[in-house]
Each structure stands twice: as structure tokens, then as C-alpha cells.
């Protein structure tokens, strides 16, 4: 596969999308049917649960009054059927990095995400 940074950009853009129908379409485009998303506190499977996780994350930050944007560090690399990249959660008010981490994707044969593992290297302090 080529375009690892493009895949990372599509992924982080999803987490900023507000329209439910656009989120659902993007999840179906990015993940295989039985795809998974795993972080330190959640493990969800399937398009509906992943889309719900996106909405949960957006609500989590909104309820705390955190104006943010999620960006890739443009450092994506691939190895066999995996892709790894760094990300930053930035304050849209100050530009400060609120949180940083790494994602590791295991890709299905069709190039979509079979499993997305999210590692938070520096958790948010709010």
C-alpha cells in the first residue's frame, strides 16, 4: 500500500467530523466490516460501534469546553499489513499540544483498517 500519510489524514479527519451520516460513511470507507478500535479504556467492533466511539469522543471534549483539533504528525510508516503514525490533539485557542500519541493500524486484505490501536503517550491534563 502507498499513501500512508493520506490514510492517517483521513483517519484524523474522521474524529473532527460532526455530521453523523458523514461519520458513518467515513467509518465504512476506512474500516473493514468487523473492524475494531482499541484504546486504553475502550474496545469496540463494527462500523456502528466505531461511529458511536467517534461521537463519544467529540461529546467528551465538548462537555469539558475543550476547543481542539486532532492532527497527524505526518510521520506514517508501513510494514507489511500495518501502519503506524503519531498524532497531536491541539488547542484551537492556544495551539498548545493537549495530548499526543501513536496509532497502529492492522490492515485487512482490501487495505481498510482491520484494527486501530490508539496509544496515548501524553494524556490530556484537563
XYZ file of N, CA and C in Angstrom:
378
model
N 0.846 -1.195 0.000
C 0.000 0.000 0.000
C 0.876 1.237 0.000
N 0.435 2.256 -0.684
C 1.114 3.545 -0.660
C 0.178 4.556 -0.028
N 0.675 5.739 0.276
C -0.172 6.786 0.824
C -0.475 6.637 2.293
N 0.513 6.209 3.066
C 0.277 6.016 4.499
C -0.132 7.317 5.187
N 0.511 8.429 4.830
C 0.132 9.703 5.447
C -1.276 10.112 5.030
N -1.673 9.767 3.816
C -3.037 10.061 3.368
C -4.055 9.285 4.215
N -3.751 8.027 4.478
C -4.626 7.219 5.340
C -4.718 7.839 6.731
N -3.582 8.254 7.280
C -3.573 8.887 8.610
C -4.399 10.172 8.604
N -4.297 10.968 7.543
C -5.078 12.208 7.444
C -6.571 11.921 7.388
N -6.954 10.935 6.614
C -8.376 10.567 6.535
C -8.882 10.127 7.901
N -8.054 9.374 8.618
C -8.425 8.887 9.942
C -8.617 10.040 10.928
N -7.654 10.938 11.021
C -7.784 12.028 11.999
C -8.918 12.974 11.613
N -9.157 13.150 10.315
C -10.271 14.000 9.875
C -11.607 13.438 10.349
N -11.714 12.122 10.341
C -12.946 11.482 10.813
C -13.291 11.928 12.223
N -12.319 12.008 13.092
C -12.564 12.326 14.501
C -12.981 13.775 14.714
N -12.859 14.605 13.672
C -13.286 16.001 13.760
C -14.646 16.215 13.080
N -15.126 15.218 12.371
C -16.376 15.323 11.625
C -17.572 15.282 12.578
N -18.523 16.178 12.376
C -19.694 16.269 13.259
C -20.944 15.605 12.682
N -21.103 15.606 11.378
C -22.336 15.088 10.760
C -22.386 13.568 10.868
N -23.417 13.019 11.537
C -23.494 11.569 11.742
C -23.426 10.745 10.456
N -24.086 11.214 9.392
C -24.066 10.449 8.146
C -22.679 10.444 7.516
N -21.948 11.536 7.652
C -20.584 11.609 7.118
C -19.656 10.724 7.946
N -19.847 10.730 9.273
C -19.056 9.856 10.147
C -19.289 8.397 9.767
N -20.536 8.000 9.618
C -20.849 6.613 9.274
C -20.243 6.215 7.939
N -20.328 7.093 6.952
C -19.756 6.797 5.632
C -18.236 6.688 5.707
N -17.605 7.578 6.464
C -16.144 7.550 6.592
C -15.679 6.296 7.326
N -16.409 5.891 8.355
C -16.071 4.658 9.088
C -16.153 3.467 8.135
N -17.205 3.388 7.329
C -17.362 2.273 6.388
C -16.262 2.269 5.333
N -15.816 3.439 4.959
C -14.741 3.552 3.971
C -13.394 3.163 4.566
N -13.154 3.530 5.824
C -11.851 3.294 6.457
C -11.698 1.901 7.060
N -12.761 1.359 7.672
C -12.674 0.092 8.404
C -13.340 -1.047 7.640
N -12.816 -2.247 7.834
C -13.486 -3.442 7.332
C -14.770 -3.640 8.146
N -15.676 -4.474 7.637
C -16.982 -4.673 8.277
C -16.884 -5.007 9.761
N -15.969 -5.886 10.117
C -15.820 -6.289 11.516
C -14.602 -5.618 12.155
N -14.225 -4.451 11.619
C -13.065 -3.719 12.121
C -13.206 -3.353 13.585
N -12.058 -3.097 14.199
C -12.024 -2.780 15.629
C -11.275 -1.480 15.878
N -11.626 -0.846 16.991
C -10.910 0.322 17.509
C -10.606 0.011 18.975
N -9.343 0.173 19.371
C -8.930 -0.165 20.732
C -8.076 0.969 21.287
N -8.454 1.455 22.481
C -7.581 2.366 23.222
C -7.482 1.859 24.660
N -6.933 2.668 25.549
C -6.703 2.206 26.922
C -7.978 1.852 27.682
N -9.096 2.452 27.284
C -10.339 2.238 28.036
C -11.488 1.663 27.210
N -11.331 1.585 25.915
C -12.415 1.120 25.046
C -11.911 0.085 24.048
N -12.791 -0.835 23.716
C -12.554 -1.789 22.631
C -13.903 -1.983 21.957
N -14.032 -1.436 20.754
C -15.299 -1.521 20.029
C -15.079 -2.239 18.705
N -16.154 -2.833 18.194
C -16.060 -3.623 16.958
C -17.251 -3.301 16.064
N -16.986 -3.185 14.778
C -18.045 -2.955 13.792
C -18.268 -1.482 13.528
N -18.816 -1.203 12.377
C -18.999 0.184 11.941
C -19.850 1.005 12.902
N -20.953 0.463 13.372
C -21.852 1.224 14.251
C -21.160 1.592 15.562
N -20.441 0.646 16.160
C -19.764 0.921 17.439
C -18.605 1.900 17.253
N -17.905 1.811 16.134
C -16.800 2.748 15.886
C -17.355 4.151 15.681
N -18.430 4.275 14.906
C -19.062 5.588 14.707
C -19.535 6.158 16.041
N -20.078 5.322 16.902
C -20.508 5.779 18.228
C -19.313 6.236 19.058
N -18.184 5.567 18.928
C -16.973 5.976 19.646
C -16.512 7.366 19.198
N -16.628 7.645 17.908
C -16.278 8.980 17.393
C -17.173 10.027 18.052
N -18.471 9.762 18.080
C -19.408 10.707 18.716
C -19.118 10.848 20.212
N -18.810 9.739 20.881
C -18.482 9.779 22.303
C -17.269 10.686 22.539
N -16.228 10.527 21.737
C -15.016 11.342 21.903
C -15.324 12.822 21.694
N -16.105 13.133 20.683
C -16.463 14.530 20.441
C -17.254 15.108 21.604
N -18.216 14.354 22.118
C -19.010 14.807 23.259
C -18.138 14.991 24.499
N -17.201 14.092 24.690
C -16.294 14.152 25.853
C -15.565 15.499 25.893
N -14.989 15.904 24.776
C -14.256 17.166 24.742
C -15.201 18.365 24.800
N -16.332 18.275 24.134
C -17.299 19.380 24.146
C -17.828 19.637 25.552
N -18.119 18.568 26.292
C -18.636 18.707 27.658
C -17.613 19.371 28.585
N -16.362 19.285 28.245
C -15.295 19.890 29.051
C -14.889 21.256 28.519
N -15.572 21.722 27.468
C -15.293 23.030 26.904
C -13.941 23.130 26.213
N -13.462 22.017 25.693
C -12.145 21.996 25.058
C -12.304 22.188 23.551
N -11.859 23.357 23.068
C -11.831 23.608 21.627
C -10.526 23.012 21.102
N -10.646 22.037 20.209
C -9.460 21.274 19.815
C -9.504 20.884 18.344
N -8.373 20.425 17.877
C -8.304 19.753 16.589
C -7.292 18.623 16.708
N -7.571 17.561 16.025
C -6.795 16.331 16.054
C -6.013 16.281 14.754
N -4.682 16.211 14.829
C -3.872 16.228 13.608
C -2.842 15.110 13.611
N -2.516 14.677 12.413
C -1.448 13.692 12.228
C -0.106 14.411 12.294
N 0.924 13.699 12.721
C 2.277 14.270 12.718
C 2.968 14.055 11.373
N 2.257 13.525 10.393
C 2.787 13.300 9.039
C 4.044 12.440 9.062
N 4.031 11.417 9.889
C 5.188 10.530 10.035
C 4.810 9.069 9.824
N 3.730 8.835 9.076
C 3.208 7.480 8.902
C 4.193 6.592 8.146
N 4.360 5.382 8.656
C 5.188 4.369 8.006
C 4.421 3.059 7.993
N 4.693 2.260 6.980
C 4.032 0.978 6.868
C 5.024 -0.162 6.872
N 4.565 -1.283 7.359
C 5.355 -2.509 7.360
C 4.383 -3.673 7.181
N 4.533 -4.386 6.084
C 3.623 -5.487 5.746
C 2.181 -4.972 5.774
N 1.354 -5.480 6.652
C -0.054 -5.067 6.696
C -0.332 -4.127 7.868
N 0.659 -3.309 8.233
C 0.453 -2.384 9.351
C 0.920 -0.978 8.985
N 0.348 -0.016 9.682
C 0.711 1.399 9.524
C 0.781 2.007 10.913
N 1.831 2.798 11.137
C 1.994 3.495 12.423
C 2.183 4.975 12.138
N 1.554 5.824 12.974
C 1.754 7.271 12.852
C 1.500 7.951 14.191
N 2.097 9.104 14.352
C 1.887 9.909 15.548
C 0.792 10.935 15.325
N 0.170 11.350 16.415
C -0.886 12.357 16.358
C -0.747 13.335 17.525
N -1.395 14.467 17.360
C -1.408 15.508 18.386
C -2.822 16.050 18.493
N -3.284 16.250 19.714
C -4.541 16.935 19.979
C -4.156 18.362 20.362
N -4.516 19.326 19.508
C -4.116 20.717 19.708
C -5.282 21.570 20.183
N -4.992 22.532 21.063
C -5.975 23.541 21.437
C -6.136 24.491 20.256
N -7.371 24.734 19.836
C -7.581 25.685 18.749
C -7.464 27.117 19.253
N -7.493 27.292 20.566
C -7.364 28.630 21.137
C -5.910 29.048 21.301
N -5.059 28.126 21.767
C -3.669 28.494 22.065
C -2.644 27.804 21.158
N -3.042 26.750 20.460
C -2.106 25.981 19.659
C -1.298 24.988 20.480
N -1.530 24.971 21.790
C -0.807 24.064 22.694
C -1.192 22.618 22.419
N -0.207 21.729 22.525
C -0.480 20.301 22.418
C -1.128 19.841 23.716
N -2.384 19.421 23.644
C -3.121 18.973 24.824
C -2.847 17.506 25.126
N -2.534 16.754 24.068
C -2.277 15.325 24.209
C -1.522 14.856 22.973
N -0.727 13.808 23.128
C -0.009 13.226 21.993
C -0.101 11.709 22.077
N 0.073 11.081 20.928
C 0.031 9.631 20.927
C 0.417 9.035 19.597
N 0.193 7.739 19.504
C 0.536 6.962 18.319
C -0.621 6.028 18.001
N -0.887 5.854 16.733
C -1.849 4.852 16.298
C -1.116 3.782 15.504
N -1.566 2.555 15.676
C -1.074 1.427 14.896
C -2.287 0.768 14.251
N -2.272 0.700 12.931
C -3.344 0.039 12.194
C -2.856 -1.316 11.705
N -3.691 -2.311 11.856
C -3.510 -3.579 11.165
C -4.512 -3.534 10.023
N -4.031 -3.719 8.802
C -4.883 -3.577 7.633
C -5.417 -4.923 7.155
N -6.645 -4.897 6.680
C -7.253 -6.073 6.057
C -6.702 -6.221 4.641
N -6.999 -7.324 4.008
C -6.512 -7.577 2.644
C -6.965 -6.511 1.656
N -8.129 -5.882 1.900
C -8.631 -4.858 0.980
C -8.054 -3.471 1.268
N -7.131 -3.369 2.237
C -6.481 -2.099 2.551
C -7.195 -1.274 3.601
N -8.393 -1.705 4.001
C -9.091 -0.981 5.062
C -8.549 -1.433 6.414
N -8.888 -0.685 7.442
C -8.403 -0.968 8.789
C -9.148 -2.176 9.363
N -8.391 -3.182 9.766
C -8.976 -4.316 10.489
C -9.003 -3.997 11.981
N -7.946 -3.353 12.470
C -7.891 -2.940 13.866
C -7.041 -1.686 13.995
N -7.560 -0.716 14.722
C -6.842 0.531 15.016
C -6.544 0.554 16.508
N -5.275 0.494 16.840
C -4.835 0.588 18.233
C -4.373 2.015 18.484
N -4.916 2.659 19.505
C -4.505 4.020 19.854
C -3.746 4.002 21.165
N -2.540 4.531 21.131
C -1.703 4.653 22.322
C -1.608 6.132 22.658
N -1.917 6.482 23.884
C -1.796 7.878 24.325
C -0.477 8.011 25.065
N 0.439 8.741 24.440
C 1.766 8.931 25.035
C 1.744 10.002 26.116
N 0.996 11.062 25.872
C 0.831 12.119 26.863
C -0.651 12.436 26.969
N -1.298 11.959 28.042
C -2.740 12.189 28.188
C -3.046 13.666 28.417
N -4.268 14.084 28.077
C -4.674 15.456 28.352
C -4.715 15.727 29.857
N -4.503 16.977 30.214
C -4.473 17.340 31.646
C -5.708 18.110 32.069
N -6.738 18.161 31.255
C -7.948 18.889 31.640
C -8.942 17.967 32.286
